[in-house]
């Protein structure tokens, strides 16, 4: 495997670009290929079997483009399929899981909130991380409808604000001091969330941790790109490319591909 080969990232849609941004900021020399499977979003309502099958399809797309490592930039795909991906393909995988641990350790009220998809909250991997913190009350909330609105480009719609208020205000009443964003789409909602919850509640997501872990694994496998050539960033979607271009603020070109 050459170290100039790209890092592959995939998500059920455009949300995983929040992870891509962190990876690109930390590793600007790396070539990357991002795959948005928006046609099949949301993954959060699909069965484990369906999520595994879509994750395999996405992985094969990226491996056919010679990716040296795969970042599963989706909590739902990670918590349901990463074990199967690691068993099936011979490349390193980096997954993303809700940041329960740092929130639980730092909580002063011993009460934290998590907003994630149904698929993530119902997964075995998520249940395991929750049982590690028996002294902390963890308020779980499914973000019904949020991914669809983000995929439609409706981040600032009144419907979005209404949904967020209905999910977050009950957590505030229960005295959470940390809000964990357990879906890679949700960092795009931080400005709206900040208008709803008090400023003493800290919001955390896993983007930076994923980028650091990606760097660590590239180093360990001796496949960090040390080339001085300008790196290329390529984006594919199987849905309307303008939605992905908008979230990337038109700084990157997006290719449409029906996969
Ligand atoms: N970005 C995905 C995640 O992190 C969204 C899942 C979905 O498509 O429902 O969970």
Coordinates of C-alpha atoms and ligand atoms in Angstrom, one line a residue:
X1 CA 0.0 0.0 0.0
X2 CA 1.5 3.4 -1.0
X3 CA 1.3 6.2 1.5
X4 CA 0.1 8.6 -1.2
X5 CA -3.1 6.5 -1.6
X6 CA -6.2 8.3 -0.3
X7 CA -8.0 8.1 3.0
X8 CA -11.6 6.9 2.3
X9 CA -14.5 8.2 4.3
X10 CA -18.2 7.3 4.0
X11 CA -21.4 8.3 5.7
X12 CA -25.1 7.7 5.0
X13 CA -25.1 11.3 3.6
X14 CA -23.5 14.7 3.9
X15 CA -23.2 14.7 7.7
X16 CA -19.8 12.8 7.8
X17 CA -18.3 15.9 6.2
X18 CA -18.1 17.2 9.8
X19 CA -15.6 14.4 10.3
X20 CA -13.9 14.9 7.0
X21 CA -13.3 18.6 8.0
X22 CA -11.5 17.5 11.2
X23 CA -9.4 14.9 9.3
X24 CA -8.5 17.3 6.6
X25 CA -7.6 20.1 9.1
X26 CA -5.2 17.7 11.0
X27 CA -3.9 15.9 7.9
X28 CA -3.8 18.5 5.0
X29 CA -1.2 16.5 3.1
X30 CA -3.5 13.5 2.7
X31 CA -5.5 12.8 -0.4
X32 CA -9.1 11.9 0.6
X33 CA -12.2 10.4 -1.1
X34 CA -15.5 11.0 0.6
X35 CA -18.6 9.0 -0.2
X36 CA -22.1 10.3 0.7
X37 CA -24.7 7.6 0.3
X38 CA -27.5 10.1 0.6
X39 CA -29.8 8.1 -1.6
X40 CA -30.1 5.6 1.2
X41 CA -30.2 8.0 4.1
X42 CA -31.2 7.8 6.9
X43 CA -29.4 4.6 8.0
X44 CA -30.7 5.2 11.5
X45 CA -34.1 3.5 10.7
X46 CA -32.7 0.5 8.9
X47 CA -32.0 -3.0 10.2
X48 CA -28.6 -4.1 11.3
X49 CA -28.4 -6.4 8.2
X50 CA -29.2 -3.5 5.9
X51 CA -26.6 -1.2 7.5
X52 CA -24.0 -3.9 7.2
X53 CA -24.8 -4.5 3.5
X54 CA -24.7 -0.7 2.7
X55 CA -21.5 -0.3 4.7
X56 CA -19.8 -3.1 2.7
X57 CA -21.0 -1.6 -0.6
X58 CA -19.5 1.8 0.4
X59 CA -16.3 0.2 1.6
X60 CA -15.9 -1.7 -1.7
X61 CA -16.4 1.6 -3.7
X62 CA -13.6 3.2 -1.7
X63 CA -11.3 0.2 -1.9
X64 CA -11.8 0.1 -5.7
X65 CA -10.3 3.7 -5.6
X66 CA -7.3 2.3 -3.7
X67 CA -8.0 3.8 -0.3
X68 CA -5.4 2.8 2.3
X69 CA -7.7 3.3 5.3
X70 CA -11.4 3.7 5.8
X71 CA -13.0 6.2 8.1
X72 CA -16.6 5.2 8.9
X73 CA -17.8 8.7 9.4
X74 CA -21.2 7.6 10.7
X75 CA -22.1 6.5 14.2
X76 CA -24.9 4.3 13.0
X77 CA -22.7 2.4 10.5
X78 CA -19.9 2.1 13.1
X79 CA -22.1 0.8 16.0
X80 CA -23.8 -1.7 13.7
X81 CA -21.2 -2.8 11.2
X82 CA -17.6 -2.1 12.1
X83 CA -17.0 -5.6 13.5
X84 CA -18.2 -7.1 10.3
X85 CA -16.2 -4.6 8.1
X86 CA -13.0 -5.4 10.1
X87 CA -13.5 -9.1 9.7
X88 CA -14.1 -8.9 5.9
X89 CA -11.6 -6.3 4.6
X90 CA -7.9 -6.2 5.0
X91 CA -7.5 -2.4 5.6
X92 CA -7.5 -0.4 8.9
X93 CA -10.9 1.0 9.8
X94 CA -11.5 4.0 12.0
X95 CA -15.0 4.2 13.5
X96 CA -17.0 7.0 15.2
X97 CA -18.9 6.4 18.4
X98 CA -20.8 8.8 20.7
X99 CA -18.4 10.5 23.1
X100 CA -20.1 9.1 26.2
X101 CA -16.9 8.5 28.1
X102 CA -15.5 12.1 28.3
X103 CA -18.9 13.5 29.1
X104 CA -19.6 10.9 31.8
X105 CA -16.2 11.4 33.4
X106 CA -16.4 15.2 33.4
X107 CA -20.1 15.6 34.4
X108 CA -20.7 17.4 37.7
X109 CA -24.4 16.9 37.8
X110 CA -23.9 13.2 37.0
X111 CA -26.5 13.6 34.3
X112 CA -25.7 13.8 30.6
X113 CA -27.8 13.8 27.4
X114 CA -27.2 12.0 24.2
X115 CA -28.9 12.8 20.9
X116 CA -28.4 10.1 18.3
X117 CA -30.2 7.9 15.7
X118 CA -32.4 5.0 16.7
X119 CA -29.9 2.6 15.1
X120 CA -27.1 3.9 17.3
X121 CA -29.0 4.0 20.5
X122 CA -30.3 0.5 20.0
X123 CA -26.9 -1.0 19.1
X124 CA -25.0 -3.4 21.3
X125 CA -21.9 -1.4 21.0
X126 CA -23.7 1.7 22.4
X127 CA -25.2 -0.3 25.3
X128 CA -21.8 -1.5 26.3
X129 CA -20.5 2.1 26.5
X130 CA -23.4 3.1 28.7
X131 CA -23.0 0.3 31.2
X132 CA -19.4 1.5 31.8
X133 CA -20.8 4.5 33.7
X134 CA -23.4 3.2 36.2
X135 CA -23.2 6.3 38.4
X136 CA -24.1 8.7 35.6
X137 CA -27.7 9.2 34.4
X138 CA -27.7 9.1 30.6
X139 CA -30.7 10.6 29.0
X140 CA -31.1 9.1 25.5
X141 CA -33.0 10.9 22.9
X142 CA -33.6 9.7 19.3
X143 CA -33.2 12.6 16.8
X144 CA -36.2 11.6 14.7
X145 CA -36.3 13.6 11.5
X146 CA -33.1 15.6 12.0
X147 CA -31.0 13.7 9.4
X148 CA -33.7 14.0 6.7
X149 CA -34.0 17.8 7.3
X150 CA -30.2 18.2 7.1
X151 CA -30.1 16.1 3.9
X152 CA -32.8 18.3 2.4
X153 CA -30.8 21.4 3.2
X154 CA -33.4 22.5 5.8
X155 CA -31.0 23.3 8.7
X156 CA -32.6 26.6 9.6
X157 CA -36.3 25.7 9.0
X158 CA -38.9 26.3 11.7
X159 CA -39.6 22.6 11.7
X160 CA -35.9 21.9 12.7
X161 CA -36.1 24.4 15.6
X162 CA -39.3 22.9 16.8
X163 CA -37.9 19.3 16.7
X164 CA -34.7 20.4 18.5
X165 CA -36.7 22.2 21.2
X166 CA -38.8 19.1 21.8
X167 CA -35.8 16.9 22.1
X168 CA -33.5 19.2 24.1
X169 CA -35.7 21.1 26.6
X170 CA -36.7 17.9 28.5
X171 CA -33.0 17.1 28.9
X172 CA -32.3 20.6 30.2
X173 CA -35.1 20.2 32.8
X174 CA -33.4 17.0 34.0
X175 CA -30.2 19.0 34.7
X176 CA -27.8 17.6 32.1
X177 CA -24.4 19.4 32.0
X178 CA -23.1 17.7 28.9
X179 CA -24.9 17.1 25.6
X180 CA -23.3 14.4 23.4
X181 CA -23.9 14.6 19.7
X182 CA -24.0 11.0 18.6
X183 CA -24.5 11.4 14.9
X184 CA -22.1 13.0 12.5
X185 CA -24.8 15.1 10.9
X186 CA -25.6 16.9 14.2
X187 CA -22.5 19.2 14.5
X188 CA -24.1 21.2 11.7
X189 CA -26.9 22.0 14.2
X190 CA -24.6 23.4 16.9
X191 CA -25.6 27.1 16.2
X192 CA -29.3 26.2 16.5
X193 CA -28.7 24.0 19.6
X194 CA -26.8 26.8 21.4
X195 CA -29.9 29.1 21.0
X196 CA -32.0 26.5 22.8
X197 CA -29.9 25.2 25.7
X198 CA -28.2 27.3 28.4
X199 CA -24.6 28.1 27.8
X200 CA -23.3 26.1 30.8
X201 CA -24.2 22.9 29.1
X202 CA -21.2 21.7 27.1
X203 CA -21.8 20.2 23.7
X204 CA -19.4 17.5 22.5
X205 CA -18.9 15.4 19.4
X206 CA -16.3 12.9 18.3
X207 CA -14.8 14.6 15.2
X208 CA -11.5 15.7 16.6
X209 CA -10.9 12.4 18.4
X210 CA -11.6 10.5 15.1
X211 CA -9.0 12.7 13.2
X212 CA -6.4 12.1 15.9
X213 CA -7.1 8.4 15.9
X214 CA -6.8 8.4 12.0
X215 CA -3.4 10.0 12.3
X216 CA -2.2 7.6 14.9
X217 CA -3.2 4.5 12.9
X218 CA -1.6 5.9 9.7
X219 CA 1.6 6.4 11.7
X220 CA 1.5 2.9 13.2
X221 CA 1.0 1.4 9.8
X222 CA 3.7 3.6 8.3
X223 CA 1.3 4.9 5.7
X224 CA 1.2 8.6 6.6
X225 CA 1.6 10.7 3.4
X226 CA 4.8 12.7 3.5
X227 CA 4.7 13.8 -0.1
X228 CA 5.0 17.6 -0.7
X229 CA 2.6 17.5 -3.7
X230 CA -0.8 19.2 -3.2
X231 CA -3.3 16.7 -2.0
X232 CA -6.6 16.2 -3.7
X233 CA -10.0 16.1 -2.0
X234 CA -12.7 14.2 -3.9
X235 CA -16.4 13.9 -3.1
X236 CA -19.0 11.6 -4.5
X237 CA -22.7 11.5 -3.9
X238 CA -25.6 9.5 -5.3
X239 CA -28.1 12.3 -4.7
X240 CA -28.3 16.0 -5.5
X241 CA -24.6 17.3 -5.5
X242 CA -25.7 20.9 -4.6
X243 CA -26.6 19.9 -1.1
X244 CA -23.2 18.5 -0.5
X245 CA -21.5 21.5 -2.2
X246 CA -23.5 23.9 0.0
X247 CA -22.4 22.1 3.2
X248 CA -18.8 22.3 2.0
X249 CA -19.4 26.0 1.2
X250 CA -18.7 25.4 -2.4
X251 CA -15.0 25.0 -1.7
X252 CA -14.8 21.5 -3.2
X253 CA -16.2 20.0 -6.4
X254 CA -18.7 17.2 -5.9
X255 CA -19.2 14.4 -8.4
X256 CA -22.5 12.6 -8.9
X257 CA -22.2 8.9 -9.2
X258 CA -25.1 6.4 -9.1
X259 CA -23.9 3.7 -6.9
Ligands
LIG1 N1 -24.4 10.5 10.1 C1 -25.1 9.3 10.5 C2 -24.7 9.0 11.9 O1 -23.6 9.4 12.4 C3 -26.6 9.5 10.3 C4 -27.3 8.2 10.3 C5 -28.5 8.2 9.5 O2 -28.4 8.2 8.3 O3 -29.6 8.0 10.1 O4 -25.3 8.2 12.7

